[in-house]
Amino acid sequence: MEEFQLHEYAGGIAMAYHVKPNGAQAAISIYSSGEVIYRQGDPAGGLFSVTFGCVMLSRVTRTGNRQISGFFLPGETFGWELEPEHRFSAETVGTSSVQIHGPIHSPQAAEWRQSELVPSLTLLREQLMILSQPTADSRVAAFLDDQLTRQHSAHRIQLPMHRFDIAEYLGLSPETVSRVLRRFGLMELINAPSIHVIDVLYPEGLRKICSR
Amino acid sequence: MEEFQLHEYAGGIAMAYHVKPNGAQAAISIYSSGEVIYRQGDPAGGLFSVTFGCVMLSRVTRTGNRQISGFFLPGETFGWELEPEHRFSAETVGTSSVQIHGPIHSPQAAEWRQSELVPSLTLLREQLMILSQPTADSRVAAFLDDQLTRQHSAHRIQLPMHRFDIAEYLGLSPETVSRVLRRFGLMELINAPSIHVIDVLYPEGLRKICSR
DNA sequence: CGATCGATTGAACTAGATCAAATGGTGTGG
DNA sequence: CCACACCATTTGATCTAGTTCAATCGATCG
């Protein structure tokens, strides 16, 4: 079992050390909701992985529009950059903790890089399949199904992000996202006990809606 | 300058050897249009990169729908798999040649893996941004702009794939793709001398349409 | 020169966006 | 502890963008 040692907690940020099985330590930062881990244009230094909560990657285009690249969940790695600058901003969505693996080309990150690159690619490919869905229903359904998988849950999923962010990510309006979720509720596919929690009552039904 | 040695050519498939500067040889296959390189479900053996033409990755979902994962152009690498089976099919779009780097975990592929994974990730992330565009115009514009970049061209792009495939990739109907392209033509943003060739007359105009 | 398949165009319909208003939840101050 | 204010979300009504279905056009190939 892995162990966490909390070192300080001030102003919503904490540093801790993640004690790996082999005794090595990796720095862990704990963030409160909505904090920026790095900003688009910052020097691309590190490779990160989520240990708790959720991290949203987004960028602002030349024309001033915001695009959401994705939401990262525990066990998922982000911060890969080909260029010397981060092309996306990373911010927490809800209280979250993030493990820092050091600079992308550092020896510390090497092992991580090796083992996590292909999973990152696979993850991204799945996200692509969500966004190539033709209708709002199928997109939202695919999104929820993806969350089920990535949260390793049979029914309950956490959606700590705003509806607006989900909408922007899916290329839909927030009103449409809201309406689709309501409809899914009426169809008894899902149940939303609170705004940031959704119980998927009938996962197979969701999957049938995908790519229809 | 790199050298190609052609060894055989039968039934549209040829094997050749790509003579690298250091003298090492990497196998190259030449395919005619629409040939399948591997099929979804095939054992995931190899890592490939396009040397000429275009390769389309697609899959068929449980519900029988086809999804297009993307189009790969010269210099781009595909075939990454986390699991022992290919989750997508790869087929050529137009006459194409593909370099085979050997099994994904082989020493021959190691170097390639190292150098090409982050670029693959970056590429995929760009594609994600295309698909998260909210309107048909912005999607098609982003798609064309992406092709300009990836074909390293200032104006002319080749679109060897069918309109239907583009449409499926973008989550649009083929009619809409056709209409958008026609409209772009009327706006004198583009000019299509033939069905598979498009000249972008005013690239900056395309970019303004993206993410509007 | 016809046959076939893909692409385009047209017309009707529907899904989703937009604008506007109402609701609900959370935190703050009285 | 309650009332208010602020924000995100939901709901409603209208309008537009995109799909669908159908017909036409065009290129390629026997």
Coordinates of N, CA, C and O in Angstrom, one line a residue, chain A residues 57 59 61-63 65-70 79-83 87-88 104 110 113-115 117-122 124-135 139 145 168-172 204 207-208 210-212, chain B residues 57 59 61-63 65-70 79-83 87-88 104 110 113-115 117-122 124-135 139 145 168-172 204 207-208 210-212:
Chain A
L57 N -7.6 20.7 -18.6 CA -6.6 21.4 -19.5 C -7.4 22.2 -20.5 O -8.4 21.7 -21.1
R59 N -7.1 25.9 -23.3 CA -6.3 26.9 -23.9 C -7.2 28.0 -24.5 O -8.4 27.8 -24.8
T61 N -7.5 30.4 -27.8 CA -7.0 30.6 -29.1 C -6.7 32.0 -29.4 O -7.1 32.9 -28.7
R62 N -6.0 32.2 -30.5 CA -5.7 33.5 -31.0 C -6.9 34.5 -31.0 O -6.8 35.6 -30.8
T63 N -8.0 33.8 -31.4 CA -9.2 34.6 -31.6 C -10.0 34.8 -30.3 O -11.1 35.4 -30.3
N65 N -11.1 32.5 -28.0 CA -12.0 31.5 -27.6 C -11.3 30.5 -26.7 O -10.2 30.1 -26.9
R66 N -12.0 30.0 -25.7 CA -11.5 29.0 -24.9 C -11.8 27.6 -25.4 O -13.0 27.4 -25.8
Q67 N -10.9 26.7 -25.4 CA -11.1 25.3 -25.8 C -10.7 24.5 -24.6 O -9.6 24.7 -24.0
I68 N -11.5 23.5 -24.3 CA -11.2 22.5 -23.2 C -10.6 21.3 -23.9 O -11.2 20.6 -24.7
S69 N -9.4 21.0 -23.5 CA -8.7 19.8 -24.0 C -9.2 18.5 -23.3 O -9.3 17.5 -24.0
G70 N -9.5 18.6 -22.1 CA -9.9 17.4 -21.4 C -9.9 17.5 -19.9 O -9.3 18.5 -19.3
G79 N 0.8 17.1 -19.1 CA 2.0 17.9 -19.1 C 3.0 17.6 -20.2 O 4.0 18.3 -20.4
W80 N 2.6 16.6 -21.1 CA 3.5 16.3 -22.2 C 3.6 17.5 -23.1 O 2.6 18.0 -23.5
E81 N 4.8 17.8 -23.5 CA 4.9 18.9 -24.4 C 6.0 18.6 -25.4 O 7.1 18.1 -25.0
L82 N 5.8 18.9 -26.6 CA 6.8 18.8 -27.7 C 7.6 20.0 -27.7 O 8.8 20.0 -28.0
E83 N 7.0 21.1 -27.4 CA 7.7 22.4 -27.5 C 8.1 22.9 -26.1 O 7.7 22.3 -25.1
R87 N 1.2 24.5 -24.1 CA 0.3 25.0 -25.0 C -1.1 25.0 -24.4 O -2.1 25.5 -25.0
F88 N -1.2 24.4 -23.2 CA -2.5 24.4 -22.5 C -2.3 24.9 -21.1 O -1.2 24.8 -20.6
I104 N 10.3 16.9 -18.0 CA 9.9 15.8 -18.9 C 11.0 15.0 -19.4 O 10.9 13.8 -19.6
A110 N 11.7 9.6 -16.6 CA 12.0 8.7 -17.7 C 11.1 7.5 -17.6 O 10.4 7.1 -18.5
R113 N 7.5 8.4 -18.1 CA 7.3 8.7 -19.5 C 7.1 7.4 -20.3 O 6.2 7.2 -21.1
Q114 N 8.0 6.4 -20.1 CA 8.0 5.1 -20.8 C 6.6 4.5 -20.5 O 6.0 4.0 -21.5
S115 N 6.2 4.4 -19.3 CA 5.0 3.6 -18.9 C 3.7 4.3 -19.2 O 2.7 3.7 -19.4
L117 N 3.1 7.0 -21.5 CA 2.8 7.6 -22.8 C 1.8 6.9 -23.6 O 0.8 7.5 -24.1
V118 N 1.9 5.6 -23.7 CA 0.9 4.9 -24.5 C -0.5 4.9 -23.9 O -1.5 5.2 -24.6
P119 N -0.6 4.8 -22.6 CA -1.9 5.0 -22.0 C -2.5 6.4 -22.2 O -3.7 6.5 -22.5
S120 N -1.6 7.4 -22.2 CA -2.1 8.7 -22.5 C -2.7 8.8 -23.9 O -3.7 9.5 -24.1
L121 N -1.9 8.2 -24.8 CA -2.4 8.2 -26.2 C -3.7 7.5 -26.4 O -4.6 7.9 -27.1
T122 N -3.8 6.3 -25.7 CA -5.1 5.5 -25.8 C -6.2 6.3 -25.2 O -7.3 6.4 -25.8
L124 N -6.5 9.6 -25.0 CA -6.8 10.7 -25.9 C -7.6 10.2 -27.1 O -8.5 10.9 -27.6
R125 N -7.3 9.0 -27.6 CA -8.0 8.5 -28.7 C -9.4 8.2 -28.4 O -10.3 8.4 -29.3
E126 N -9.7 7.8 -27.2 CA -11.0 7.5 -26.7 C -11.8 8.8 -26.7 O -13.0 8.9 -27.1
Q127 N -11.2 9.9 -26.2 CA -11.8 11.2 -26.1 C -12.2 11.7 -27.5 O -13.2 12.3 -27.7
L128 N -11.3 11.4 -28.5 CA -11.6 11.8 -29.9 C -12.8 11.1 -30.4 O -13.6 11.7 -31.1
M129 N -13.0 9.9 -30.0 CA -14.2 9.1 -30.4 C -15.5 9.7 -29.8 O -16.6 9.6 -30.4
I130 N -15.4 10.3 -28.6 CA -16.5 11.0 -28.0 C -16.9 12.2 -28.8 O -18.1 12.4 -29.1
L131 N -15.9 12.9 -29.2 CA -16.2 14.2 -29.9 C -16.6 14.0 -31.3 O -17.1 14.9 -31.9
S132 N -16.3 12.8 -31.9 CA -16.7 12.6 -33.3 C -18.2 12.1 -33.3 O -18.7 11.8 -34.4
Q133 N -18.8 12.0 -32.2 CA -20.2 11.6 -32.2 C -21.1 12.7 -32.8 O -20.8 13.8 -32.6
P134 N -22.1 12.3 -33.6 CA -22.8 13.3 -34.4 C -23.8 14.1 -33.6 O -24.1 15.2 -34.0
T135 N -24.5 13.5 -32.6 CA -25.6 14.2 -32.0 C -25.2 14.6 -30.5 O -24.3 14.0 -29.9
R139 N -23.1 12.3 -27.8 CA -21.9 12.9 -27.2 C -21.9 12.9 -25.6 O -21.0 12.5 -25.0
D145 N -20.3 7.6 -20.3 CA -19.7 6.3 -20.3 C -18.2 6.3 -20.1 O -17.7 5.5 -19.4
E168 N -18.5 23.2 -23.2 CA -17.5 23.7 -24.1 C -16.6 22.5 -24.6 O -16.2 22.5 -25.8
Y169 N -16.3 21.6 -23.7 CA -15.5 20.4 -24.1 C -16.2 19.6 -25.2 O -15.6 19.2 -26.2
L170 N -17.5 19.4 -25.1 CA -18.3 18.6 -26.0 C -18.7 19.4 -27.3 O -19.3 18.8 -28.2
G171 N -18.4 20.7 -27.3 CA -18.8 21.5 -28.4 C -20.3 21.7 -28.5 O -20.9 21.7 -29.5
L172 N -20.9 21.8 -27.3 CA -22.4 22.0 -27.2 C -22.6 23.2 -26.4 O -21.7 23.8 -25.7
E204 N -25.7 0.2 -20.0 CA -25.8 -0.4 -21.4 C -26.7 0.5 -22.2 O -26.5 0.6 -23.5
R207 N -24.7 3.3 -23.7 CA -23.8 2.8 -24.8 C -24.6 2.7 -26.1 O -24.0 2.8 -27.1
K208 N -25.9 2.3 -25.9 CA -26.7 2.2 -27.1 C -26.9 3.5 -27.8 O -27.1 3.6 -29.0
C210 N -24.7 6.0 -27.9 CA -23.5 6.4 -28.5 C -23.5 6.0 -30.0 O -23.9 4.9 -30.3
S211 N -23.0 6.9 -30.8 CA -22.8 6.7 -32.2 C -24.0 6.1 -32.9 O -23.9 5.2 -33.7
R212 N -25.2 6.7 -32.6 CA -26.4 6.2 -33.2 C -26.6 6.9 -34.6 O -26.2 8.1 -34.7
Chain B
L57 N -7.4 5.5 -40.0 CA -7.7 4.6 -38.9 C -9.2 4.7 -38.5 O -9.7 5.8 -38.3
R59 N -12.8 2.3 -36.7 CA -13.2 1.2 -36.0 C -14.7 1.1 -36.0 O -15.4 2.0 -36.3
T61 N -18.0 0.1 -33.9 CA -18.5 -0.1 -32.5 C -19.4 -1.3 -32.4 O -19.8 -1.9 -33.4
R62 N -19.6 -1.7 -31.1 CA -20.5 -2.8 -30.8 C -21.8 -2.7 -31.5 O -22.4 -3.6 -32.0
T63 N -22.3 -1.4 -31.6 CA -23.6 -1.2 -32.2 C -23.5 -1.1 -33.7 O -24.6 -0.8 -34.4
N65 N -21.6 0.9 -35.7 CA -21.3 2.2 -36.4 C -19.8 2.3 -36.6 O -19.0 1.8 -35.8
R66 N -19.5 2.9 -37.7 CA -18.1 3.1 -38.0 C -17.6 4.5 -37.4 O -18.3 5.5 -37.6
Q67 N -16.5 4.5 -36.8 CA -15.9 5.8 -36.3 C -14.5 5.9 -37.0 O -13.8 5.0 -37.0
I68 N -14.3 7.1 -37.4 CA -12.9 7.4 -38.0 C -12.1 8.0 -36.9 O -12.4 9.1 -36.4
S69 N -11.0 7.4 -36.7 CA -10.1 7.9 -35.6 C -9.2 9.1 -36.2 O -8.9 10.0 -35.5
G70 N -8.8 8.9 -37.5 CA -8.0 10.0 -38.0 C -7.3 9.6 -39.3 O -7.4 8.4 -39.7
G79 N -0.3 2.8 -34.9 CA -0.2 1.4 -34.5 C 0.1 1.2 -33.0 O 0.2 0.1 -32.5
W80 N 0.2 2.3 -32.3 CA 0.3 2.3 -30.8 C -0.8 1.5 -30.2 O -2.0 1.9 -30.4
E81 N -0.5 0.5 -29.4 CA -1.6 -0.2 -28.7 C -1.2 -0.5 -27.3 O 0.0 -0.9 -27.0
L82 N -2.1 -0.3 -26.4 CA -1.9 -0.6 -25.0 C -2.2 -2.1 -24.8 O -1.6 -2.8 -24.0
E83 N -3.2 -2.6 -25.5 CA -3.7 -3.9 -25.4 C -3.1 -4.8 -26.5 O -2.5 -4.3 -27.4
R87 N -7.2 -1.9 -31.8 CA -8.5 -1.5 -31.5 C -9.1 -0.7 -32.7 O -10.3 -0.4 -32.7
F88 N -8.2 -0.5 -33.7 CA -8.7 0.2 -34.9 C -8.2 -0.5 -36.1 O -7.2 -1.2 -36.0
I104 N 6.0 -3.5 -31.4 CA 6.0 -2.3 -30.6 C 7.1 -2.3 -29.4 O 7.6 -1.3 -29.1
A110 N 12.2 0.7 -30.4 CA 12.4 1.4 -29.2 C 12.7 2.9 -29.5 O 12.1 3.8 -28.9
R113 N 9.8 4.7 -30.9 CA 8.8 4.8 -29.8 C 9.2 6.1 -29.0 O 8.3 7.0 -28.8
Q114 N 10.4 6.1 -28.6 CA 10.9 7.3 -27.8 C 10.6 8.6 -28.5 O 10.1 9.5 -27.9
S115 N 11.0 8.6 -29.8 CA 11.0 9.9 -30.4 C 9.6 10.3 -31.0 O 9.4 11.5 -31.2
L117 N 6.4 9.2 -29.8 CA 5.3 9.2 -29.0 C 4.7 10.6 -28.6 O 3.5 10.8 -28.8
V118 N 5.6 11.4 -28.2 CA 5.1 12.8 -27.8 C 4.6 13.5 -29.0 O 3.5 14.1 -28.9
P119 N 5.2 13.5 -30.2 CA 4.6 14.1 -31.4 C 3.2 13.5 -31.7 O 2.3 14.2 -32.1
S120 N 3.1 12.2 -31.5 CA 1.8 11.5 -31.8 C 0.7 12.1 -30.8 O -0.4 12.3 -31.2
L121 N 1.1 12.3 -29.6 CA 0.2 12.8 -28.6 C -0.2 14.2 -28.9 O -1.3 14.6 -28.8
T122 N 0.8 15.0 -29.4 CA 0.6 16.4 -29.7 C -0.4 16.5 -30.9 O -1.3 17.3 -30.9
L124 N -2.6 14.2 -31.8 CA -3.9 13.8 -31.4 C -4.7 14.9 -30.7 O -5.9 15.1 -30.8
R125 N -3.9 15.7 -29.9 CA -4.5 16.7 -29.1 C -5.0 17.8 -30.0 O -6.1 18.4 -29.8
E126 N -4.3 18.1 -31.1 CA -4.8 19.0 -32.1 C -6.1 18.6 -32.8 O -7.0 19.4 -33.0
Q127 N -6.1 17.3 -33.1 CA -7.3 16.7 -33.7 C -8.5 16.9 -32.8 O -9.6 17.2 -33.2
L128 N -8.3 16.7 -31.5 CA -9.3 16.9 -30.5 C -9.9 18.3 -30.5 O -11.1 18.5 -30.4
M129 N -9.0 19.3 -30.7 CA -9.4 20.7 -30.8 C -10.3 20.9 -32.0 O -11.2 21.8 -32.0
I130 N -10.0 20.2 -33.1 CA -10.9 20.3 -34.3 C -12.3 19.9 -34.0 O -13.2 20.5 -34.3
L131 N -12.3 18.7 -33.3 CA -13.7 18.1 -33.1 C -14.5 18.8 -32.0 O -15.7 18.6 -31.9
S132 N -13.8 19.6 -31.2 CA -14.6 20.3 -30.1 C -15.1 21.6 -30.7 O -15.8 22.4 -29.9
Q133 N -14.9 21.9 -31.9 CA -15.4 23.1 -32.5 C -17.0 22.9 -32.6 O -17.5 21.9 -32.9
P134 N -17.7 24.0 -32.3 CA -19.1 23.9 -32.1 C -19.9 23.9 -33.4 O -21.0 23.3 -33.5
T135 N -19.4 24.5 -34.5 CA -20.2 24.6 -35.7 C -19.6 23.8 -36.9 O -18.4 23.5 -36.8
R139 N -15.6 23.5 -37.8 CA -14.9 22.2 -37.9 C -14.2 22.0 -39.2 O -13.1 21.5 -39.2
D145 N -7.3 23.7 -42.1 CA -6.1 24.4 -41.5 C -5.1 23.3 -41.0 O -3.9 23.4 -41.2
E168 N -17.7 11.7 -41.6 CA -17.8 10.8 -40.4 C -16.8 11.2 -39.4 O -17.1 11.2 -38.2
Y169 N -15.6 11.5 -39.8 CA -14.6 11.9 -38.9 C -15.0 13.2 -38.1 O -14.8 13.3 -36.9
L170 N -15.6 14.1 -38.8 CA -15.9 15.4 -38.2 C -17.3 15.4 -37.5 O -17.7 16.4 -36.9
G171 N -18.0 14.2 -37.6 CA -19.3 14.1 -36.9 C -20.3 15.0 -37.6 O -21.2 15.5 -37.0
L172 N -20.2 15.0 -39.0 CA -21.1 15.8 -39.8 C -21.7 14.9 -40.8 O -21.2 13.8 -41.0
E204 N -5.6 32.6 -43.4 CA -5.9 33.4 -42.2 C -7.5 33.5 -42.1 O -8.0 33.5 -40.9
R207 N -8.7 30.4 -40.4 CA -8.4 30.4 -39.0 C -9.4 31.3 -38.2 O -9.7 31.0 -37.0
K208 N -9.9 32.3 -38.8 CA -10.8 33.2 -38.2 C -12.1 32.5 -37.9 O -12.9 32.8 -37.0
C210 N -12.5 29.3 -37.3 CA -12.3 28.3 -36.3 C -12.7 28.9 -34.9 O -12.4 30.0 -34.6
S211 N -13.5 28.1 -34.2 CA -13.8 28.4 -32.8 C -14.5 29.7 -32.7 O -14.1 30.5 -31.8
R212 N -15.4 30.0 -33.6 CA -16.1 31.3 -33.5 C -17.2 31.2 -32.5 O -17.8 30.1 -32.3

